[in-house]
Coordinates of N, CA and C in Angstrom, one line a residue:
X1468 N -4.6 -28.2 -48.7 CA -4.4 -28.0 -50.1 C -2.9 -28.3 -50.5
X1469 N -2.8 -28.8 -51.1 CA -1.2 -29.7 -51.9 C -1.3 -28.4 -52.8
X1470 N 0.5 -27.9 -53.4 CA 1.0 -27.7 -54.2 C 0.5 -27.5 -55.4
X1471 N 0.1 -28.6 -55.9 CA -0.6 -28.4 -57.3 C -1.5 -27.6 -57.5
X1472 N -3.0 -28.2 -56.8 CA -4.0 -27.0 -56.0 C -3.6 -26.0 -56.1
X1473 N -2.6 -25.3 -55.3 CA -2.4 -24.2 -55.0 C -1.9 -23.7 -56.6
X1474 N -1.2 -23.9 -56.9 CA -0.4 -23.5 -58.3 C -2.3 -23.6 -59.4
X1475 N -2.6 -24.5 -59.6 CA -3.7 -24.3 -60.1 C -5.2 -23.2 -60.1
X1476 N -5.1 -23.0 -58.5 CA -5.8 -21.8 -58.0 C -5.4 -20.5 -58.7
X1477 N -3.7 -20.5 -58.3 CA -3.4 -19.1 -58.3 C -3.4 -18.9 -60.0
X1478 N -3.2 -19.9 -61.4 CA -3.4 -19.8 -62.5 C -5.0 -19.1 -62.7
X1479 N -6.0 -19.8 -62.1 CA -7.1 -19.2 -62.3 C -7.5 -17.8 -62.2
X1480 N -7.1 -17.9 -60.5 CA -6.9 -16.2 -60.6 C -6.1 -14.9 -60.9
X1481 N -4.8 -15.1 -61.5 CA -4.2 -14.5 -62.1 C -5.1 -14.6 -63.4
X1482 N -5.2 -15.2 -64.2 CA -6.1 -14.8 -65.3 C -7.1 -14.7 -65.5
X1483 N -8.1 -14.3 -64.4 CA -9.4 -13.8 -63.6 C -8.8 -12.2 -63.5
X1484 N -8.1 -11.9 -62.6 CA -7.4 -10.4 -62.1 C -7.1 -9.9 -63.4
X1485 N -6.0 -10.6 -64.0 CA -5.2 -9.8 -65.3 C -6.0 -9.4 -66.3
X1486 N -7.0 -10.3 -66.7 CA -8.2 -10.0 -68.3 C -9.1 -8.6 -67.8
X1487 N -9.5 -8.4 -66.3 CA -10.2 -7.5 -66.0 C -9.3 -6.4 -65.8
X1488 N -8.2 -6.4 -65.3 CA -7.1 -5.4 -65.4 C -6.9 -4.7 -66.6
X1489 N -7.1 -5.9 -67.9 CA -7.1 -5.3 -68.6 C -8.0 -4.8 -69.3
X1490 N -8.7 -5.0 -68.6 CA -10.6 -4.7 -69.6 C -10.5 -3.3 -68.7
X1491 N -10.5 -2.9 -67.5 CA -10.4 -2.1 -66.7 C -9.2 -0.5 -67.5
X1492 N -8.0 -1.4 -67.4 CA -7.2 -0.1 -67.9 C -7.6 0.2 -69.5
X1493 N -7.9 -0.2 -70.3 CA -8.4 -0.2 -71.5 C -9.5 1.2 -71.2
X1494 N -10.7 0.9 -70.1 CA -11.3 1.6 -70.3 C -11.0 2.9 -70.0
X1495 N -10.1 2.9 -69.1 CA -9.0 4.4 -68.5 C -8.6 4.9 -69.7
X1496 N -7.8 3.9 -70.5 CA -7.5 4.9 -72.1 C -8.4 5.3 -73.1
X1497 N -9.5 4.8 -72.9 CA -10.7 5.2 -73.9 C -11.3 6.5 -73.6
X1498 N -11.3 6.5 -72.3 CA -11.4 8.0 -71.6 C -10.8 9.2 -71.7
X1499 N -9.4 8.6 -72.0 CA -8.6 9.8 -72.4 C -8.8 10.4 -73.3
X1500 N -8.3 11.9 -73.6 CA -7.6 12.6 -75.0 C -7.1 11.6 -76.0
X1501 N -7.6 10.9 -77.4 CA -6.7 10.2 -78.3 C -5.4 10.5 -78.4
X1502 N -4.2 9.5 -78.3 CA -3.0 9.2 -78.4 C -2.2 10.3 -77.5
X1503 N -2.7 10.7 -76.2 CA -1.9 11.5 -74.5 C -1.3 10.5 -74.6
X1504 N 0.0 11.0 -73.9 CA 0.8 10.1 -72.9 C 0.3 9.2 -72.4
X1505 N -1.2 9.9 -71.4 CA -2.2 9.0 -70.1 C -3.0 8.0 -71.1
X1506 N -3.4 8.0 -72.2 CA -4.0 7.5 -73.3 C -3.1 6.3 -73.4
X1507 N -1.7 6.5 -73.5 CA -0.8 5.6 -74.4 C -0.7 4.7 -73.2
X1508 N -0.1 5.4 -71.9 CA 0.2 4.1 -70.7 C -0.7 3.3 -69.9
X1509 N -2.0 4.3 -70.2 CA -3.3 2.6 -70.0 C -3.1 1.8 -70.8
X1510 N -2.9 1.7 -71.7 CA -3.0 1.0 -73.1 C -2.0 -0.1 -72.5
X1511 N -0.9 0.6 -72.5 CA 0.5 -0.5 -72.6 C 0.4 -1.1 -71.1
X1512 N -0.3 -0.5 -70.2 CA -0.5 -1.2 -68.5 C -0.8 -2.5 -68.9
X1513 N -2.7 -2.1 -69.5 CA -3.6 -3.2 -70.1 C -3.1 -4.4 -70.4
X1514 N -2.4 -3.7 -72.2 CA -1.7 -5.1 -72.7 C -0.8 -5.8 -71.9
X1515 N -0.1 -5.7 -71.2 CA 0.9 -6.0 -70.5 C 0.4 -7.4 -69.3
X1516 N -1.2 -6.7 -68.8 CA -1.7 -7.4 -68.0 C -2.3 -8.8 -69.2
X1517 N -2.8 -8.0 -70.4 CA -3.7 -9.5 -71.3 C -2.6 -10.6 -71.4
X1518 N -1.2 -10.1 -71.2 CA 0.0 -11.1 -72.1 C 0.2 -12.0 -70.9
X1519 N 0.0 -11.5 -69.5 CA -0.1 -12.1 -68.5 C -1.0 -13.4 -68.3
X1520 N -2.0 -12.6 -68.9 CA -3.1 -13.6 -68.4 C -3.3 -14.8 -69.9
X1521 N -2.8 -14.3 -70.8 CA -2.7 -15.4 -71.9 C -2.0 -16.4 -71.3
X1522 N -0.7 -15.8 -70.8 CA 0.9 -17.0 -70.7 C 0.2 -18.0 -69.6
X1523 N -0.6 -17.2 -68.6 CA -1.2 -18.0 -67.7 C -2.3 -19.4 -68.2
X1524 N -3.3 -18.7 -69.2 CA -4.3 -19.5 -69.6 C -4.0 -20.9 -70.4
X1525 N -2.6 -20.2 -71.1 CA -2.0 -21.0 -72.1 C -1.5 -22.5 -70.9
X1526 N -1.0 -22.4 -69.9 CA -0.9 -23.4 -69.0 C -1.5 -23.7 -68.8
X1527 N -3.0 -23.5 -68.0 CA -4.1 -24.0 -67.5 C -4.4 -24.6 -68.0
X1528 N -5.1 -24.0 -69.4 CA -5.7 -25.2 -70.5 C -5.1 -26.4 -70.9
X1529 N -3.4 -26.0 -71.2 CA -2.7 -27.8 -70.9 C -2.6 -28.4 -70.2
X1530 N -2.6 -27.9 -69.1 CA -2.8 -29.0 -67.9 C -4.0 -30.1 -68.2
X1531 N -5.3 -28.6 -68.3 CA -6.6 -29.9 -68.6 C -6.5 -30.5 -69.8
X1532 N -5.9 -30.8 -70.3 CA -5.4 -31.3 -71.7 C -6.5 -30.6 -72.6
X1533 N -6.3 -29.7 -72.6 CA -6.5 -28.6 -74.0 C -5.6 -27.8 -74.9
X1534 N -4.5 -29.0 -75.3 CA -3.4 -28.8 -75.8 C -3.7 -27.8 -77.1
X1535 N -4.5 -27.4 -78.4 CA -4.6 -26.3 -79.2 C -5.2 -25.1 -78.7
X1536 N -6.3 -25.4 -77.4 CA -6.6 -24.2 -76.7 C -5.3 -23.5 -75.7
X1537 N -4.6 -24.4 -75.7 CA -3.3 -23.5 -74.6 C -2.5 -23.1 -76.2
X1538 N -2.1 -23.7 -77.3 CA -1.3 -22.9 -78.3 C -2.2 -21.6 -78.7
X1539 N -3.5 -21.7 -78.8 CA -4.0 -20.3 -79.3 C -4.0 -19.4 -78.0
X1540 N -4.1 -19.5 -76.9 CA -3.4 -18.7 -76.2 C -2.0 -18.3 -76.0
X1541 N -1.3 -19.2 -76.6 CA 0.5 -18.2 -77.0 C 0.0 -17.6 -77.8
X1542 N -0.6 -18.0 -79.3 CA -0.9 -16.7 -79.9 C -1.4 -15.5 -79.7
X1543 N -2.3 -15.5 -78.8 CA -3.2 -14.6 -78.1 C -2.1 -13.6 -77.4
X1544 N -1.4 -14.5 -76.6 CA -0.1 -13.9 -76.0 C 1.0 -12.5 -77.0
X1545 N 1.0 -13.2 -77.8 CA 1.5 -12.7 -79.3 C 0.9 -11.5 -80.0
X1546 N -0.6 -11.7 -79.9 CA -1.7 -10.5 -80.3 C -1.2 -9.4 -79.4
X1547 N -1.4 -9.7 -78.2 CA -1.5 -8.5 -77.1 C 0.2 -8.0 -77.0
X1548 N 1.3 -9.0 -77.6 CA 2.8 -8.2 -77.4 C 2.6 -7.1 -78.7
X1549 N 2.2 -7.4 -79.9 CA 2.1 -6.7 -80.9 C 1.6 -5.2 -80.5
X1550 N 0.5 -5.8 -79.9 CA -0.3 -4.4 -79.7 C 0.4 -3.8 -78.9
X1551 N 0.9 -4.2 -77.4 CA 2.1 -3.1 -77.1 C 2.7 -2.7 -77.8
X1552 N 3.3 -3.3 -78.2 CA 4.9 -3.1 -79.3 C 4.2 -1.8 -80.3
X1553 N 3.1 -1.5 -80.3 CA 2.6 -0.3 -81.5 C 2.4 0.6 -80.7
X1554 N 2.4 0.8 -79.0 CA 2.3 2.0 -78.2 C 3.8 2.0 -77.7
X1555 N 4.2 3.5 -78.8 CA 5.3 3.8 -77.7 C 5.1 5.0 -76.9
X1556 N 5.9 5.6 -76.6 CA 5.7 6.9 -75.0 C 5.2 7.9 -75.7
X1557 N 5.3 8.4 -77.0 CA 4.3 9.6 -78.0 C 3.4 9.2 -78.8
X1558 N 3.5 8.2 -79.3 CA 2.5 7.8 -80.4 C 2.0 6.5 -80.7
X1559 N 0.5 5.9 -81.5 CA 0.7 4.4 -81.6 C 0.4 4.6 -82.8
X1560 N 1.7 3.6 -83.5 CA 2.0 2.7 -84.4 C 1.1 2.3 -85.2
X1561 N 0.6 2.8 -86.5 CA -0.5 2.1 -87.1 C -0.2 1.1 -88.1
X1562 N 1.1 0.9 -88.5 CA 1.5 -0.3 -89.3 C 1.4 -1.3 -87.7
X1563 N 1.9 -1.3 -86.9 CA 1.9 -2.4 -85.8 C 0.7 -2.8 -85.1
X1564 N 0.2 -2.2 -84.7 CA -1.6 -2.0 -85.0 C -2.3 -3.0 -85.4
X1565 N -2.2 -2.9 -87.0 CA -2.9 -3.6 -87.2 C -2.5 -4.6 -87.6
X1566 N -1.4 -4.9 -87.7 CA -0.7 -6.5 -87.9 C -1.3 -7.4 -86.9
X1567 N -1.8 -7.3 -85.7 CA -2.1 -8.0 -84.4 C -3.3 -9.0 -85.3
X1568 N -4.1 -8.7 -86.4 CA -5.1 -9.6 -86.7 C -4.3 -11.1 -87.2
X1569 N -2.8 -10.9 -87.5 CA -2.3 -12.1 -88.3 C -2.5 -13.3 -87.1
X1570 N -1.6 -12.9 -86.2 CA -2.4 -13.9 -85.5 C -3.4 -14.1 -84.5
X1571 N -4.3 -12.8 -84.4 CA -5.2 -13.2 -83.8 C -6.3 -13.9 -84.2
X1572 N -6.7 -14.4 -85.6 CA -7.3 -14.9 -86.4 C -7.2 -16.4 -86.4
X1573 N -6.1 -16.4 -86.0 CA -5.6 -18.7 -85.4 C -5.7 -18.8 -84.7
X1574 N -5.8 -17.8 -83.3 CA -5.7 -18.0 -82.3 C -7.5 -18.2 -81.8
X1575 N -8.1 -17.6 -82.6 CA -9.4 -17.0 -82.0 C -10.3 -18.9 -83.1
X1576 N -10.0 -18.9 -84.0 CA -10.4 -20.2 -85.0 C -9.7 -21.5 -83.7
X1577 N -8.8 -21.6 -83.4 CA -7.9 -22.8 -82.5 C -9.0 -22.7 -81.2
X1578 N -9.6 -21.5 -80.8 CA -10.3 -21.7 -79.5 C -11.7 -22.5 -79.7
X1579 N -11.8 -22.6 -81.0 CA -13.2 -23.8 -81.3 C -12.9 -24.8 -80.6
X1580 N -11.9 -25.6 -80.9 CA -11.6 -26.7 -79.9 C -11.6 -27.0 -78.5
X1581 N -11.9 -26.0 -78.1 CA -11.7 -25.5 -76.4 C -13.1 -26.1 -75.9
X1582 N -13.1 -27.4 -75.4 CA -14.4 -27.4 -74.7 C -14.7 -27.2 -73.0
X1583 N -13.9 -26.4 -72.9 CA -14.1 -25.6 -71.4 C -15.3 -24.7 -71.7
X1584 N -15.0 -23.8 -72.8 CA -16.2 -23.1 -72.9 C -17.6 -23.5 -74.0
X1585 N -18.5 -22.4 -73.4 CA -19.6 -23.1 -74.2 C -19.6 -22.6 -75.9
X1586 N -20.7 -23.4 -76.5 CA -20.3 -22.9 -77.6 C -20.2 -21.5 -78.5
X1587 N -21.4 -21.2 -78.0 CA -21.8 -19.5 -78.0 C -20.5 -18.4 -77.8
X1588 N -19.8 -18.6 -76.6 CA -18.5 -18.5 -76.6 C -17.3 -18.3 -77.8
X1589 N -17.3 -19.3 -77.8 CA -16.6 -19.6 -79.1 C -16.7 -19.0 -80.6
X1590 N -17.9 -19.3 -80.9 CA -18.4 -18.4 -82.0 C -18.1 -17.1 -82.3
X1591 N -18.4 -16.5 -80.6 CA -18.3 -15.0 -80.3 C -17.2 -14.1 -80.3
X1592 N -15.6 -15.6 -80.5 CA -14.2 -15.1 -80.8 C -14.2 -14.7 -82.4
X1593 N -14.9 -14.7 -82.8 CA -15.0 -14.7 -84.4 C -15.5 -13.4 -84.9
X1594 N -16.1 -12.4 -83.7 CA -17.0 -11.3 -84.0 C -15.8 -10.0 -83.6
X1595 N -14.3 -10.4 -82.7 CA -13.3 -9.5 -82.5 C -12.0 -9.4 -84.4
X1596 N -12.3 -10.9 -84.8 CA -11.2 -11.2 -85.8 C -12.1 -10.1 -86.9
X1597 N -13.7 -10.8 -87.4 CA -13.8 -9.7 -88.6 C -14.0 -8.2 -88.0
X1598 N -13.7 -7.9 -86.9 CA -14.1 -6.5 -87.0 C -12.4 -6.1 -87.0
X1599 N -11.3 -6.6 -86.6 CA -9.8 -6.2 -87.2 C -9.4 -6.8 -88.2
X1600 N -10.2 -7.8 -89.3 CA -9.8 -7.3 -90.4 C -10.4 -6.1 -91.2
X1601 N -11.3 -5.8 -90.4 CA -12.2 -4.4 -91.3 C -11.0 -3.3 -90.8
X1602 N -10.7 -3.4 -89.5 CA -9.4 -2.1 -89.7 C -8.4 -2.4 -90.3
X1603 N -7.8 -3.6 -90.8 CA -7.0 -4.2 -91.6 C -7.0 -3.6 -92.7
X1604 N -8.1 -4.0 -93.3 CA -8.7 -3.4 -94.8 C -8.6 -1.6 -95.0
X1605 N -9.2 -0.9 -94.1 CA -9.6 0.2 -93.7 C -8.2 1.1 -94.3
X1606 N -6.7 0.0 -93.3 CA -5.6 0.9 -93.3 C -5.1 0.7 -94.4
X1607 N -5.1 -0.3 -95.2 CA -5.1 -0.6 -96.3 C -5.2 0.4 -97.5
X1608 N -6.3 0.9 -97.3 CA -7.3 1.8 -98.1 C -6.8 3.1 -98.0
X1609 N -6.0 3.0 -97.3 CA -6.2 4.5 -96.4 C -6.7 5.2 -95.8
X1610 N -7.7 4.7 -95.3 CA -8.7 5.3 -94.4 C -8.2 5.1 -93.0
X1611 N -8.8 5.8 -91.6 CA -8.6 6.1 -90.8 C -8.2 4.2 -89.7
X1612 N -7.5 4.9 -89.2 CA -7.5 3.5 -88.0 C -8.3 3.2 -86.7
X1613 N -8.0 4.5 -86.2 CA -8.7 5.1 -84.7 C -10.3 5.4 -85.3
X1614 N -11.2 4.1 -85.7 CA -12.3 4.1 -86.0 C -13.3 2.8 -85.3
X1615 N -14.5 3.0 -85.5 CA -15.3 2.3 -84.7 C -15.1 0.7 -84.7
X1616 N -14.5 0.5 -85.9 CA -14.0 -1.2 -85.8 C -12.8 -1.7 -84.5
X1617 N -11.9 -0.4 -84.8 CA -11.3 -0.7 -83.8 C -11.5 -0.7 -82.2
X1618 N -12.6 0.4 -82.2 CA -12.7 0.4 -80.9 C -13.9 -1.0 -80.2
X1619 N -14.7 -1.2 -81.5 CA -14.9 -2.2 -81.0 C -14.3 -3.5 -81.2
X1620 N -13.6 -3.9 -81.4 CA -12.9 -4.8 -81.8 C -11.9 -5.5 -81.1
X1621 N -11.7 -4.4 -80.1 CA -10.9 -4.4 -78.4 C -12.0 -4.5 -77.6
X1622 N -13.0 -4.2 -77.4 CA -14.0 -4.4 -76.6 C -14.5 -5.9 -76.4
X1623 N -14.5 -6.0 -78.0 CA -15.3 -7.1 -77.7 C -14.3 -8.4 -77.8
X1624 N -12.7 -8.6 -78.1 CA -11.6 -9.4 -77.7 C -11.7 -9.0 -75.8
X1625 N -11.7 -8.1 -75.4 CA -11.6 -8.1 -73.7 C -12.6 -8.6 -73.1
X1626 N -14.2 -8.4 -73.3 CA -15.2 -8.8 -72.8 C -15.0 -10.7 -72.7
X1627 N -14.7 -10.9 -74.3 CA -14.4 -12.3 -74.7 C -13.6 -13.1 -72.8
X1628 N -12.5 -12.3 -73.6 CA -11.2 -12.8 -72.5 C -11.5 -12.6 -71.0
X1629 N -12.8 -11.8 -70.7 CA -12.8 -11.7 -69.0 C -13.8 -12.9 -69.0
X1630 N -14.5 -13.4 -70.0 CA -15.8 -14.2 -69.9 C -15.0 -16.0 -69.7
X1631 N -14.2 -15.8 -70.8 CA -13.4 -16.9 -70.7 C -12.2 -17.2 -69.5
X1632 N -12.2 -16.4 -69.0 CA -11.1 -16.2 -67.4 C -12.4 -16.9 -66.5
X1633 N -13.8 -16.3 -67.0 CA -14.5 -16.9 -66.0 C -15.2 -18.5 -66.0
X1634 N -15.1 -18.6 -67.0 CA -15.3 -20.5 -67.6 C -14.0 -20.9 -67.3
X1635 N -12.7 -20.8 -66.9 CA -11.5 -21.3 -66.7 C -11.8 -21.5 -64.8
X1636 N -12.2 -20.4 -64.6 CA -12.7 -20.4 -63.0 C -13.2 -21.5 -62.6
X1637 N -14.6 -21.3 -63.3 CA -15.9 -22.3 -62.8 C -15.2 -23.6 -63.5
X1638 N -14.1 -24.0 -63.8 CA -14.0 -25.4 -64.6 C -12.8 -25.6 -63.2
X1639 N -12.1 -24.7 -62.7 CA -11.1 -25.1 -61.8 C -12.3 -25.5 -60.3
X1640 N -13.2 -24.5 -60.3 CA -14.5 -25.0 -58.8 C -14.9 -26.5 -59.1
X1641 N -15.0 -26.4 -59.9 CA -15.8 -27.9 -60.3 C -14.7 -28.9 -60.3
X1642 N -13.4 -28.8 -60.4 CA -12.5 -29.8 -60.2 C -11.6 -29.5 -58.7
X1643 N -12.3 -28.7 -58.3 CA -11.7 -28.3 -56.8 C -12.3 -29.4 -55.7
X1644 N -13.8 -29.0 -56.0 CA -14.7 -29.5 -55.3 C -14.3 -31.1 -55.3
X1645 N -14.6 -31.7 -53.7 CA -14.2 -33.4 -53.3 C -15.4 -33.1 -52.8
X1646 N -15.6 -35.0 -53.2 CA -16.7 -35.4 -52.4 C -16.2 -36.1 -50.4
X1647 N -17.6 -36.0 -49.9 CA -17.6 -36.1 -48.9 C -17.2 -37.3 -48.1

C-alpha cells in the first residue's frame, strides 16, 4: 500500500469512526437531564467529532472530483461549529441554535450533486433542513426550541451522515480493489 492509499483509507475511516461518534455521543446527551453539564459535554464531544468528519469528507469527495459535494461539506463543517458554538459549559444558546439552518440548507441542496450516493440519499438530506426550519420558525414565534423538530432534526442529519460515511466507504472498497 503506497501513501496515497494509505491517506485515503484513513479519510474513510476517520469519517466512518467520527459520524458514529457522533451519532453515538448525541445519544448519551439525549439521555441526560435537559441542558446538565453531562447533557451539554456530549453534545459539544459529538459536534466536535461531526466537524471532524465533515473537514475529512470535504477532502475525500475532492479527491474523487466531487468538487460541490466537498464544498457542502465545509458547510456542513460550519453547521456542526455553530452548533457547538450554542453549547456552552451551563447552557445552550437558542439564538445560536438555530442559526445552524443558514447553512445547513446549501449544504444539504449542494449534496444533490454528489453522485457517490444514491439517490434516495440525497433526497433524504432535505427531511433534516425542513424540520430546522420548523425550529427556525417555532423560535421565531416564540415557541419552545427543545421540541420534537429539533430533536428530530439531529437524528435524522446524524443517521444521514453515518449512512453517507458508509457510501464514502464502499466507494473507497471499490476503488481499493485491483484486479488480478
Amino acid at each position: 500500500m503506497n501513501k496515497s492509499e494509505f491517506e485515503n483509507r484513513s479519510l474513510v475511516y476517520i469519517i466512518a469512526i467520527s459520524y458514529s461518534l457522533n451519532l453515538l455521543f448525541s445519544l448519551f446527551g439525549f439521555c441526560c437531564n435537559e441542558n446538565t453539564t453531562e447533557q451539554i459535554l456530549f453534545f459539544q464531544i459529538g459536534n466536535a467529532f461531526a466537524i471532524s468528519a465533515a473537514v475529512m469528507a470535504a477532502r475525500y469527495t475532492g479527491l474523487r472530483g466531487q468538487h460541490v459535494a466537498a464544498s457542502a461539506y465545509i458547510l456542513l463543517g460550519i453547521t456542526h461549529g455553530i452548533s457547538l458554538a450554542a453549547l456552552s459549559r451551563a447552557s445552550i444558546s437558542v439564538d445560536r441554535g438555530m442559526t445552524m439552518v443558514m447553512p445547513m440548507i446549501p449544504a444539504l441542496v449542494c449534496m444533490f450533486w454528489c453522485s457517490l450516493y444514491p439517490k434516495w440519499l440525497r433526497y433524504a438530506g432535505m427531511i433534516p433542513s425542513l424540520l430546522f426550519v420548523i425550529v427556525y420558525i417555532n423560535v421565531l414565534q416564540g415557541q419552545t426550541y427543545f421540541d420534537w423538530p429539533l430533536q428530530l432534526g439531529y437524528a435524522t442529519l446524524q443517521i444521514i451522515e453515518v449512512l453517507w460515511a458508509l457510501y464514502l466507504w464502499k466507494d473507497w472498497k471499490q476503488l481499493s480493489i485491483r484486479p488480478s
